[in-house]
Amino acid sequence: MSDTYDVIVIGLGGMGSAAAYHLAARGHRVLGLERFTPAHDRGSSHGGSRIIRQSYFEDPAYVPLLLRAYELWEQLARDSGDEVYRLTGGLYVGPAESLTVAGSIRASREWGLPHRIMDSAEIRGAFPNFAPDPHFIGLYEQQAGFARPELTVGAHLELAARAGADLRFGEQVEQWKQSGGGVTVTTAAGSYTAGQLVICPGAWAPKLLADLGIGIEIERQVMYWLDPVVGTAKFENDPIYIAENDEGAQIYGFPAVDGPDGGVKTAFFRKGLLCTPETIDREVHADEITEMRTRVTELLPALAGRLLHAATCMYSNTADQHFVIARHPAHTAVTVACGFSGHGFKFVPVVGEILADLAMTGGTRHPIDLFAPQRLVSL
């Protein structure tokens, strides 16, 4: 195969695999480059489950993208034959004025999303595993659930290859540059040229996109799978949840989705240590396990059981915790997607569509002004 392509995609995790698929499905000659194996566990797109939801407390401006993402989740499930996502309902709990609750209510009302406001007693009655503080309230939305990150990445890669994409793994990018009307990407295996370049670097953004000057910080996060003292069966029909306490600290979790021996997954949201992909501590320590168990049992007392296993991943945080999705301001043939700040995976299918639009036409019908990198240069 020729080493000249219409577009090269660097990074084949969540966003890059979706971009490669959308580009190849449109008939473009695509080269995908990934430093690790397919659907690897060294970055952010792993851990068995990621929350998907529409009542978006971060900002109502995300909702139109979520509505399109849900259409594409269904298309991906249909085309791949894999259960890449599942709806379980979602419960967002905390003080009435908390970001988790007030923000979810705001987004639901602004976009007319079906939802139900519940007081503490109603939450306990509907979901017996939950024991929120008496002054807490919750928003329940039926259209929430979880995506399977490894299955999603694998499905996008398989469909991209089926559409003709040339996907290469174990090939680390050493350099990229724009020259003339196109780009050149150099790896240890050789150099490749293309008319356009899409960079989806995940936690490697500070290195590959240093010239953006936007100061992305990489944060180590831990995911925990606890064995409920009442057994996993009683957690199988629970909703996904996000819970905020009086101090503003958030945790999140899932129903029991991995069978009787799979435990119940939970984690803190944005309570990690700064790191780099090279320095991240992959070991999970006893004090961390104790802290997680203590916090989650305030809401779900039955999660007082033993730890089955734990895993680390990395958030790539921008200063305002909004994404970066845009044509590179200094390179007209380069499109970037980075800084997903711990809440990006639910957008994977629509981000792939947006990146294909930007790379091949320079624009997109989707609302992405919020994600312009220029907003971060002075922060």
mmCIF file of C-alpha atoms in Angstrom:
data_model
loop_
_atom_site.group_PDB
_atom_site.id
_atom_site.type_symbol
_atom_site.label_atom_id
_atom_site.label_comp_id
_atom_site.label_asym_id
_atom_site.label_seq_id
_atom_site.Cartn_x
_atom_site.Cartn_y
_atom_site.Cartn_z
ATOM 1 C CA MET A 1 0.000 0.000 0.000
ATOM 2 C CA SER A 2 1.174 3.524 -0.743
ATOM 3 C CA ASP A 3 2.589 5.568 2.124
ATOM 4 C CA THR A 4 0.491 8.543 0.988
ATOM 5 C CA TYR A 5 -3.012 8.933 2.388
ATOM 6 C CA ASP A 6 -5.895 11.353 2.449
ATOM 7 C CA VAL A 7 -5.711 11.580 6.234
ATOM 8 C CA ILE A 8 -3.567 10.189 9.050
ATOM 9 C CA VAL A 9 -5.035 9.650 12.520
ATOM 10 C CA ILE A 10 -2.582 9.647 15.427
ATOM 11 C CA GLY A 11 -3.928 7.748 18.437
ATOM 12 C CA LEU A 12 -6.530 4.993 18.081
ATOM 13 C CA GLY A 13 -8.181 5.114 21.487
ATOM 14 C CA GLY A 14 -11.759 6.249 21.947
ATOM 15 C CA MET A 15 -11.709 9.395 19.824
ATOM 16 C CA GLY A 16 -9.114 8.287 17.284
ATOM 17 C CA SER A 17 -10.773 4.954 16.534
ATOM 18 C CA ALA A 18 -14.089 6.745 15.952
ATOM 19 C CA ALA A 19 -12.422 9.309 13.688
ATOM 20 C CA ALA A 20 -10.709 6.577 11.665
ATOM 21 C CA TYR A 21 -14.045 4.808 11.234
ATOM 22 C CA HIS A 22 -15.990 7.887 10.142
ATOM 23 C CA LEU A 23 -13.273 8.943 7.728
ATOM 24 C CA ALA A 24 -12.895 5.497 6.166
ATOM 25 C CA ALA A 25 -16.664 5.040 5.960
ATOM 26 C CA ARG A 26 -16.794 8.206 3.837
ATOM 27 C CA GLY A 27 -14.372 6.665 1.373
ATOM 28 C CA HIS A 28 -11.157 8.418 2.394
ATOM 29 C CA ARG A 29 -7.765 6.692 2.432
ATOM 30 C CA VAL A 30 -6.955 6.525 6.139
ATOM 31 C CA LEU A 31 -3.823 5.587 8.047
ATOM 32 C CA GLY A 32 -4.242 5.051 11.777
ATOM 33 C CA LEU A 33 -1.187 4.983 14.045
ATOM 34 C CA GLU A 34 -1.231 3.663 17.626
ATOM 35 C CA ARG A 35 1.763 3.238 19.925
ATOM 36 C CA PHE A 36 0.121 0.358 21.854
ATOM 37 C CA THR A 37 -2.144 -2.585 21.033
ATOM 38 C CA PRO A 38 -5.801 -2.263 20.000
ATOM 39 C CA ALA A 39 -8.118 -1.257 22.883
ATOM 40 C CA HIS A 40 -5.169 -1.125 25.314
ATOM 41 C CA ASP A 41 -5.268 -0.246 29.019
ATOM 42 C CA ARG A 42 -2.458 2.315 29.188
ATOM 43 C CA GLY A 43 -4.497 5.479 28.624
ATOM 44 C CA SER A 44 -8.131 6.390 29.281
ATOM 45 C CA SER A 45 -10.369 4.150 27.148
ATOM 46 C CA HIS A 46 -10.541 1.080 29.365
ATOM 47 C CA GLY A 47 -12.018 -0.160 32.626
ATOM 48 C CA GLY A 48 -15.064 -2.015 31.342
ATOM 49 C CA SER A 49 -17.628 0.779 31.654
ATOM 50 C CA ARG A 50 -18.089 4.525 31.181
ATOM 51 C CA ILE A 51 -21.201 6.505 32.097
ATOM 52 C CA ILE A 52 -23.433 7.884 29.351
ATOM 53 C CA ARG A 53 -26.091 10.461 30.230
ATOM 54 C CA GLN A 54 -28.006 13.403 28.784
ATOM 55 C CA SER A 55 -28.948 15.606 31.799
ATOM 56 C CA TYR A 56 -25.531 17.188 31.631
ATOM 57 C CA PHE A 57 -24.586 19.166 34.727
ATOM 58 C CA GLU A 58 -21.273 20.331 33.233
ATOM 59 C CA ASP A 59 -23.030 22.643 30.754
ATOM 60 C CA PRO A 60 -26.350 22.420 28.855
ATOM 61 C CA ALA A 61 -24.409 23.283 25.695
ATOM 62 C CA TYR A 62 -23.274 19.649 25.529
ATOM 63 C CA VAL A 63 -26.796 18.259 25.203
ATOM 64 C CA PRO A 64 -27.170 18.556 21.394
ATOM 65 C CA LEU A 65 -23.943 16.612 20.988
ATOM 66 C CA LEU A 66 -25.213 13.962 23.392
ATOM 67 C CA LEU A 67 -28.459 13.559 21.474
ATOM 68 C CA ARG A 68 -26.477 12.900 18.289
ATOM 69 C CA ALA A 69 -24.033 10.648 20.181
ATOM 70 C CA TYR A 70 -26.939 8.466 21.308
ATOM 71 C CA GLU A 71 -28.031 8.016 17.683
ATOM 72 C CA LEU A 72 -24.507 6.975 16.785
ATOM 73 C CA TRP A 73 -24.200 4.637 19.785
ATOM 74 C CA GLU A 74 -27.240 2.802 18.471
ATOM 75 C CA GLN A 75 -25.800 2.731 14.942
ATOM 76 C CA LEU A 76 -22.491 1.365 16.236
ATOM 77 C CA ALA A 77 -24.259 -1.358 18.210
ATOM 78 C CA ARG A 78 -26.272 -2.318 15.153
ATOM 79 C CA ASP A 79 -23.353 -2.276 12.699
ATOM 80 C CA SER A 80 -20.926 -4.099 14.985
ATOM 81 C CA GLY A 81 -23.328 -6.543 16.605
ATOM 82 C CA ASP A 82 -21.754 -5.734 19.993
ATOM 83 C CA GLU A 83 -23.425 -4.395 23.130
ATOM 84 C CA VAL A 84 -21.286 -1.271 23.109
ATOM 85 C CA TYR A 85 -23.746 0.494 25.412
ATOM 86 C CA ARG A 86 -26.645 -0.289 27.743
ATOM 87 C CA LEU A 87 -29.307 1.952 29.261
ATOM 88 C CA THR A 88 -29.836 1.431 32.990
ATOM 89 C CA GLY A 89 -31.219 4.780 34.084
ATOM 90 C CA GLY A 90 -29.165 7.346 35.948
ATOM 91 C CA LEU A 91 -29.452 8.861 39.415
ATOM 92 C CA TYR A 92 -27.681 12.120 40.354
ATOM 93 C CA VAL A 93 -27.740 12.751 44.098
ATOM 94 C CA GLY A 94 -26.670 15.511 46.461
ATOM 95 C CA PRO A 95 -27.710 18.764 48.091
ATOM 96 C CA ALA A 96 -30.298 20.665 46.048
ATOM 97 C CA GLU A 97 -27.791 23.441 45.297
ATOM 98 C CA SER A 98 -24.960 21.090 44.290
ATOM 99 C CA LEU A 99 -23.544 21.133 40.781
ATOM 100 C CA THR A 100 -24.492 17.489 40.289
ATOM 101 C CA VAL A 101 -28.169 18.042 41.068
ATOM 102 C CA ALA A 102 -28.785 21.692 40.155
ATOM 103 C CA GLY A 103 -26.767 21.395 36.949
ATOM 104 C CA SER A 104 -28.605 18.249 35.880
ATOM 105 C CA ILE A 105 -31.964 19.903 36.534
ATOM 106 C CA ARG A 106 -30.911 22.958 34.541
ATOM 107 C CA ALA A 107 -29.854 20.898 31.507
ATOM 108 C CA SER A 108 -32.993 18.747 31.660
ATOM 109 C CA ARG A 109 -35.315 21.735 31.785
ATOM 110 C CA GLU A 110 -33.470 23.726 29.134
ATOM 111 C CA TRP A 111 -33.649 20.881 26.630
ATOM 112 C CA GLY A 112 -36.945 19.310 27.678
ATOM 113 C CA LEU A 113 -35.330 16.027 28.709
ATOM 114 C CA PRO A 114 -37.565 13.551 30.564
ATOM 115 C CA HIS A 115 -36.565 13.393 34.230
ATOM 116 C CA ARG A 116 -37.897 12.935 37.733
ATOM 117 C CA ILE A 117 -36.927 14.858 40.862
ATOM 118 C CA MET A 118 -36.867 12.646 43.973
ATOM 119 C CA ASP A 119 -36.394 13.384 47.652
ATOM 120 C CA SER A 120 -34.275 11.180 49.886
ATOM 121 C CA ALA A 121 -37.166 8.955 50.965
ATOM 122 C CA GLU A 122 -38.275 8.440 47.364
ATOM 123 C CA ILE A 123 -34.746 7.465 46.365
ATOM 124 C CA ARG A 124 -34.563 4.919 49.184
ATOM 125 C CA GLY A 125 -37.944 3.501 48.203
ATOM 126 C CA ALA A 126 -37.147 3.192 44.499
ATOM 127 C CA PHE A 127 -33.543 2.023 44.902
ATOM 128 C CA PRO A 128 -33.102 0.169 48.223
ATOM 129 C CA ASN A 129 -29.319 -0.056 47.945
ATOM 130 C CA PHE A 130 -29.084 3.747 48.183
ATOM 131 C CA ALA A 131 -29.146 5.555 51.541
ATOM 132 C CA PRO A 132 -28.728 9.269 50.782
ATOM 133 C CA ASP A 133 -28.635 11.853 53.553
ATOM 134 C CA PRO A 134 -32.132 13.040 54.514
ATOM 135 C CA HIS A 135 -31.589 16.533 53.043
ATOM 136 C CA PHE A 136 -30.300 15.210 49.701
ATOM 137 C CA ILE A 137 -32.429 15.108 46.579
ATOM 138 C CA GLY A 138 -31.881 13.396 43.262
ATOM 139 C CA LEU A 139 -32.629 13.639 39.583
ATOM 140 C CA TYR A 140 -33.423 10.384 37.821
ATOM 141 C CA GLU A 141 -33.243 10.075 34.039
ATOM 142 C CA GLN A 142 -34.168 6.911 32.225
ATOM 143 C CA GLN A 143 -31.932 7.661 29.216
ATOM 144 C CA ALA A 144 -28.672 7.082 31.088
ATOM 145 C CA GLY A 145 -26.469 4.035 31.308
ATOM 146 C CA PHE A 146 -22.975 2.969 30.377
ATOM 147 C CA ALA A 147 -20.748 2.320 27.400
ATOM 148 C CA ARG A 148 -18.196 -0.469 27.138
ATOM 149 C CA PRO A 149 -14.929 1.311 26.246
ATOM 150 C CA GLU A 150 -12.923 -1.688 25.067
ATOM 151 C CA LEU A 151 -15.824 -2.993 22.965
ATOM 152 C CA THR A 152 -16.413 0.489 21.555
ATOM 153 C CA VAL A 153 -12.819 1.001 20.497
ATOM 154 C CA GLY A 154 -12.667 -2.510 19.073
ATOM 155 C CA ALA A 155 -15.902 -2.022 17.135
ATOM 156 C CA HIS A 156 -14.761 1.266 15.613
ATOM 157 C CA LEU A 157 -11.416 -0.251 14.650
ATOM 158 C CA GLU A 158 -13.023 -3.293 13.069
ATOM 159 C CA LEU A 159 -15.473 -1.191 11.092
ATOM 160 C CA ALA A 160 -12.704 1.202 10.038
ATOM 161 C CA ALA A 161 -10.564 -1.680 8.779
ATOM 162 C CA ARG A 162 -13.561 -3.160 7.014
ATOM 163 C CA ALA A 163 -14.018 0.194 5.240
ATOM 164 C CA GLY A 164 -10.385 0.124 4.077
ATOM 165 C CA ALA A 165 -8.428 1.954 6.788
ATOM 166 C CA ASP A 166 -4.785 0.945 7.235
ATOM 167 C CA LEU A 167 -4.382 0.565 11.009
ATOM 168 C CA ARG A 168 -0.921 0.097 12.480
ATOM 169 C CA PHE A 169 -0.230 -0.768 16.109
ATOM 170 C CA GLY A 170 2.949 -0.741 18.159
ATOM 171 C CA GLU A 171 4.131 2.201 16.064
ATOM 172 C CA GLN A 172 4.950 5.295 18.117
ATOM 173 C CA VAL A 173 4.868 8.695 16.439
ATOM 174 C CA GLU A 174 8.169 10.537 16.758
ATOM 175 C CA GLN A 175 7.321 13.718 14.892
ATOM 176 C CA TRP A 176 4.670 15.379 12.771
ATOM 177 C CA LYS A 177 4.893 18.516 10.661
ATOM 178 C CA GLN A 178 2.879 20.409 8.117
ATOM 179 C CA SER A 179 4.640 21.353 4.914
ATOM 180 C CA GLY A 180 3.200 22.654 1.709
ATOM 181 C CA GLY A 181 -0.330 21.426 1.258
ATOM 182 C CA GLY A 182 -0.093 18.418 3.534
ATOM 183 C CA VAL A 183 1.514 16.735 6.522
ATOM 184 C CA THR A 184 4.329 14.294 7.202
ATOM 185 C CA VAL A 185 4.291 11.920 10.167
ATOM 186 C CA THR A 186 7.464 10.101 11.188
ATOM 187 C CA THR A 187 7.605 6.918 13.268
ATOM 188 C CA ALA A 188 10.387 4.447 13.988
ATOM 189 C CA ALA A 189 9.098 2.442 11.045
ATOM 190 C CA GLY A 190 9.136 5.241 8.483
ATOM 191 C CA SER A 191 7.495 8.421 7.245
ATOM 192 C CA TYR A 192 3.967 8.894 5.913
ATOM 193 C CA THR A 193 2.348 11.779 4.089
ATOM 194 C CA ALA A 194 -1.245 12.862 3.835
ATOM 195 C CA GLY A 195 -3.393 15.815 2.964
ATOM 196 C CA GLN A 196 -4.785 16.021 6.503
ATOM 197 C CA LEU A 197 -3.796 14.961 10.019
ATOM 198 C CA VAL A 198 -6.055 14.212 12.993
ATOM 199 C CA ILE A 199 -4.345 14.056 16.395
ATOM 200 C CA CYS A 200 -6.130 12.286 19.272
ATOM 201 C CA PRO A 201 -3.272 11.974 21.768
ATOM 202 C CA GLY A 202 -5.081 11.419 25.066
ATOM 203 C CA ALA A 203 -2.623 11.747 27.940
ATOM 204 C CA TRP A 204 0.216 12.303 25.467
ATOM 205 C CA ALA A 205 -1.246 15.689 24.436
ATOM 206 C CA PRO A 206 1.315 17.775 26.363
ATOM 207 C CA LYS A 207 4.041 16.301 24.172
ATOM 208 C CA LEU A 208 2.363 15.908 20.784
ATOM 209 C CA LEU A 209 0.464 19.198 20.987
ATOM 210 C CA ALA A 210 2.905 21.335 22.965
ATOM 211 C CA ASP A 211 2.636 24.150 20.426
ATOM 212 C CA LEU A 212 -1.038 24.672 21.306
ATOM 213 C CA GLY A 213 0.107 26.281 24.550
ATOM 214 C CA ILE A 214 -3.002 25.287 26.508
ATOM 215 C CA GLY A 215 -1.498 23.611 29.567
ATOM 216 C CA ILE A 216 -3.256 20.249 29.744
ATOM 217 C CA GLU A 217 -2.646 18.464 33.063
ATOM 218 C CA ILE A 218 -2.587 14.677 33.314
ATOM 219 C CA GLU A 219 -4.251 13.212 36.404
ATOM 220 C CA ARG A 220 -4.029 9.668 37.730
ATOM 221 C CA GLN A 221 -7.430 8.190 38.550
ATOM 222 C CA VAL A 222 -8.358 4.885 40.199
ATOM 223 C CA MET A 223 -11.342 2.629 39.502
ATOM 224 C CA TYR A 224 -12.449 0.139 42.174
ATOM 225 C CA TRP A 225 -14.554 -3.026 42.019
ATOM 226 C CA LEU A 226 -16.039 -3.891 45.429
ATOM 227 C CA ASP A 227 -17.790 -7.087 46.478
ATOM 228 C CA PRO A 228 -21.195 -6.175 48.005
ATOM 229 C CA VAL A 229 -21.855 -7.777 51.369
ATOM 230 C CA VAL A 230 -25.338 -8.728 50.091
ATOM 231 C CA GLY A 231 -24.032 -10.229 46.832
ATOM 232 C CA THR A 232 -23.937 -8.755 43.353
ATOM 233 C CA ALA A 233 -27.411 -9.947 42.320
ATOM 234 C CA LYS A 234 -29.081 -7.193 44.342
ATOM 235 C CA PHE A 235 -27.068 -4.587 42.405
ATOM 236 C CA GLU A 236 -27.835 -5.844 38.897
ATOM 237 C CA ASN A 237 -30.828 -3.572 38.300
ATOM 238 C CA ASP A 238 -29.511 -0.384 39.881
ATOM 239 C CA PRO A 239 -28.969 2.797 37.851
ATOM 240 C CA ILE A 240 -25.619 4.363 37.213
ATOM 241 C CA TYR A 241 -25.109 7.174 39.690
ATOM 242 C CA ILE A 242 -23.167 10.344 40.426
ATOM 243 C CA ALA A 243 -23.282 11.561 44.023
ATOM 244 C CA GLU A 244 -21.986 14.809 45.502
ATOM 245 C CA ASN A 245 -21.629 15.396 49.239
ATOM 246 C CA ASP A 246 -21.907 18.609 51.252
ATOM 247 C CA GLU A 247 -18.236 19.360 50.601
ATOM 248 C CA GLY A 248 -18.704 19.192 46.831
ATOM 249 C CA ALA A 249 -16.793 15.914 46.346
ATOM 250 C CA GLN A 250 -18.233 13.610 43.697
ATOM 251 C CA ILE A 251 -18.218 9.847 43.333
ATOM 252 C CA TYR A 252 -19.791 7.744 40.610
ATOM 253 C CA GLY A 253 -20.610 4.128 39.990
ATOM 254 C CA PHE A 254 -22.439 1.422 38.115
ATOM 255 C CA PRO A 255 -24.761 -1.489 38.667
ATOM 256 C CA ALA A 256 -23.271 -4.985 38.790
ATOM 257 C CA VAL A 257 -22.656 -5.528 35.077
ATOM 258 C CA ASP A 258 -19.950 -8.207 35.028
ATOM 259 C CA GLY A 259 -21.692 -11.214 36.537
ATOM 260 C CA PRO A 260 -21.707 -12.686 40.046
ATOM 261 C CA ASP A 261 -17.932 -12.485 40.447
ATOM 262 C CA GLY A 262 -17.461 -9.081 38.840
ATOM 263 C CA GLY A 263 -18.274 -6.876 41.810
ATOM 264 C CA VAL A 264 -19.611 -3.337 41.627
ATOM 265 C CA LYS A 265 -17.488 -0.575 40.129
ATOM 266 C CA THR A 266 -17.127 2.830 41.800
ATOM 267 C CA ALA A 267 -14.649 5.713 41.773
ATOM 268 C CA PHE A 268 -13.987 9.265 42.830
ATOM 269 C CA PHE A 269 -14.504 11.889 40.136
ATOM 270 C CA ARG A 270 -11.473 14.162 39.813
ATOM 271 C CA LYS A 271 -9.670 13.147 42.955
ATOM 272 C CA GLY A 272 -6.333 12.092 41.599
ATOM 273 C CA LEU A 273 -2.655 12.943 41.494
ATOM 274 C CA LEU A 274 -0.868 14.808 38.737
ATOM 275 C CA CYS A 275 1.363 12.559 36.670
ATOM 276 C CA THR A 276 2.613 11.870 33.184
ATOM 277 C CA PRO A 277 2.095 8.719 31.109
ATOM 278 C CA GLU A 278 5.661 7.780 32.022
ATOM 279 C CA THR A 279 5.437 8.448 35.780
ATOM 280 C CA ILE A 280 1.907 7.290 36.638
ATOM 281 C CA ASP A 281 1.788 4.954 39.628
ATOM 282 C CA ARG A 282 -0.146 1.888 38.454
ATOM 283 C CA GLU A 283 -0.249 0.365 41.928
ATOM 284 C CA VAL A 284 -3.374 1.005 44.018
ATOM 285 C CA HIS A 285 -2.553 1.445 47.684
ATOM 286 C CA ALA A 286 -4.311 0.313 50.863
ATOM 287 C CA ASP A 287 -5.110 3.834 52.057
ATOM 288 C CA GLU A 288 -6.763 4.620 48.738
ATOM 289 C CA ILE A 289 -8.944 1.532 48.984
ATOM 290 C CA THR A 290 -9.968 2.434 52.524
ATOM 291 C CA GLU A 291 -10.827 5.997 51.510
ATOM 292 C CA MET A 292 -12.958 4.823 48.590
ATOM 293 C CA ARG A 293 -14.825 2.229 50.634
ATOM 294 C CA THR A 294 -15.471 4.733 53.423
ATOM 295 C CA ARG A 295 -16.860 7.326 51.021
ATOM 296 C CA VAL A 296 -19.035 5.063 48.882
ATOM 297 C CA THR A 297 -20.638 3.309 51.854
ATOM 298 C CA GLU A 298 -22.039 6.655 52.976
ATOM 299 C CA LEU A 299 -24.408 6.257 50.017
ATOM 300 C CA LEU A 300 -24.353 2.501 49.372
ATOM 301 C CA PRO A 301 -23.789 0.718 52.703
ATOM 302 C CA ALA A 302 -23.666 -2.742 51.128
ATOM 303 C CA LEU A 303 -20.418 -1.860 49.329
ATOM 304 C CA ALA A 304 -18.521 -2.454 52.555
ATOM 305 C CA GLY A 305 -17.169 -5.734 51.174
ATOM 306 C CA ARG A 306 -13.687 -6.621 50.006
ATOM 307 C CA LEU A 307 -11.924 -5.117 47.025
ATOM 308 C CA LEU A 308 -11.958 -7.503 44.066
ATOM 309 C CA HIS A 309 -9.606 -5.469 41.914
ATOM 310 C CA ALA A 310 -8.656 -1.922 40.962
ATOM 311 C CA ALA A 311 -7.177 -0.197 37.932
ATOM 312 C CA THR A 312 -5.713 3.179 37.039
ATOM 313 C CA CYS A 313 -6.451 5.448 34.123
ATOM 314 C CA MET A 314 -5.603 9.040 33.208
ATOM 315 C CA TYR A 315 -7.666 12.181 32.839
ATOM 316 C CA SER A 316 -6.359 14.918 30.529
ATOM 317 C CA ASN A 317 -7.681 18.094 32.148
ATOM 318 C CA THR A 318 -8.000 21.547 30.647
ATOM 319 C CA ALA A 319 -8.146 24.599 32.906
ATOM 320 C CA ASP A 320 -11.927 24.958 32.483
ATOM 321 C CA GLN A 321 -12.599 21.203 32.116
ATOM 322 C CA HIS A 322 -14.142 21.635 28.678
ATOM 323 C CA PHE A 323 -12.859 19.768 25.612
ATOM 324 C CA VAL A 324 -10.537 20.912 22.840
ATOM 325 C CA ILE A 325 -11.885 19.979 19.406
ATOM 326 C CA ALA A 326 -10.808 22.173 16.499
ATOM 327 C CA ARG A 327 -8.632 22.764 13.523
ATOM 328 C CA HIS A 328 -5.172 23.567 14.850
ATOM 329 C CA PRO A 329 -4.955 27.376 14.902
ATOM 330 C CA ALA A 330 -1.424 27.348 13.465
ATOM 331 C CA HIS A 331 -1.723 24.433 11.022
ATOM 332 C CA THR A 332 -4.561 24.376 8.507
ATOM 333 C CA ALA A 333 -4.080 20.679 7.693
ATOM 334 C CA VAL A 334 -4.215 19.513 11.323
ATOM 335 C CA THR A 335 -7.282 18.767 13.460
ATOM 336 C CA VAL A 336 -6.971 18.112 17.191
ATOM 337 C CA ALA A 337 -9.109 16.447 19.865
ATOM 338 C CA CYS A 338 -7.784 16.458 23.414
ATOM 339 C CA GLY A 339 -8.377 17.618 26.990
ATOM 340 C CA PHE A 340 -11.521 15.578 27.574
ATOM 341 C CA SER A 341 -11.158 16.167 31.317
ATOM 342 C CA GLY A 342 -12.641 12.922 32.554
ATOM 343 C CA HIS A 343 -16.065 13.223 30.905
ATOM 344 C CA GLY A 344 -15.430 12.599 27.231
ATOM 345 C CA PHE A 345 -16.076 8.947 26.485
ATOM 346 C CA LYS A 346 -19.859 9.259 26.150
ATOM 347 C CA PHE A 347 -19.181 11.595 23.208
ATOM 348 C CA VAL A 348 -16.872 9.215 21.332
ATOM 349 C CA PRO A 349 -19.155 8.465 18.340
ATOM 350 C CA VAL A 350 -20.083 12.091 17.694
ATOM 351 C CA VAL A 351 -16.521 13.326 18.210
ATOM 352 C CA GLY A 352 -15.463 10.875 15.502
ATOM 353 C CA GLU A 353 -18.073 12.399 13.200
ATOM 354 C CA ILE A 354 -16.967 15.943 14.059
ATOM 355 C CA LEU A 355 -13.286 15.149 13.456
ATOM 356 C CA ALA A 356 -14.093 13.670 10.062
ATOM 357 C CA ASP A 357 -16.030 16.829 9.202
ATOM 358 C CA LEU A 358 -13.253 19.162 10.322
ATOM 359 C CA ALA A 359 -10.471 17.235 8.629
ATOM 360 C CA MET A 360 -12.116 16.953 5.248
ATOM 361 C CA THR A 361 -14.263 20.117 5.013
ATOM 362 C CA GLY A 362 -12.833 22.503 7.610
ATOM 363 C CA GLY A 363 -16.150 22.847 9.436
ATOM 364 C CA THR A 364 -18.970 20.922 11.051
ATOM 365 C CA ARG A 365 -22.693 21.374 11.628
ATOM 366 C CA HIS A 366 -22.232 20.444 15.280
ATOM 367 C CA PRO A 367 -21.928 23.190 17.947
ATOM 368 C CA ILE A 368 -18.270 23.133 19.015
ATOM 369 C CA ASP A 369 -17.448 26.805 19.676
ATOM 370 C CA LEU A 370 -17.092 25.937 23.376
ATOM 371 C CA PHE A 371 -14.128 23.713 22.501
ATOM 372 C CA ALA A 372 -11.888 26.225 20.693
ATOM 373 C CA PRO A 373 -8.303 26.019 22.017
ATOM 374 C CA GLN A 374 -7.798 29.791 21.834
ATOM 375 C CA ARG A 375 -9.966 30.227 24.950
ATOM 376 C CA LEU A 376 -7.288 28.517 27.057
ATOM 377 C CA VAL A 377 -4.150 30.272 25.871
ATOM 378 C CA SER A 378 -4.383 33.097 28.435
ATOM 379 C CA LEU A 379 -5.672 30.942 31.334
#
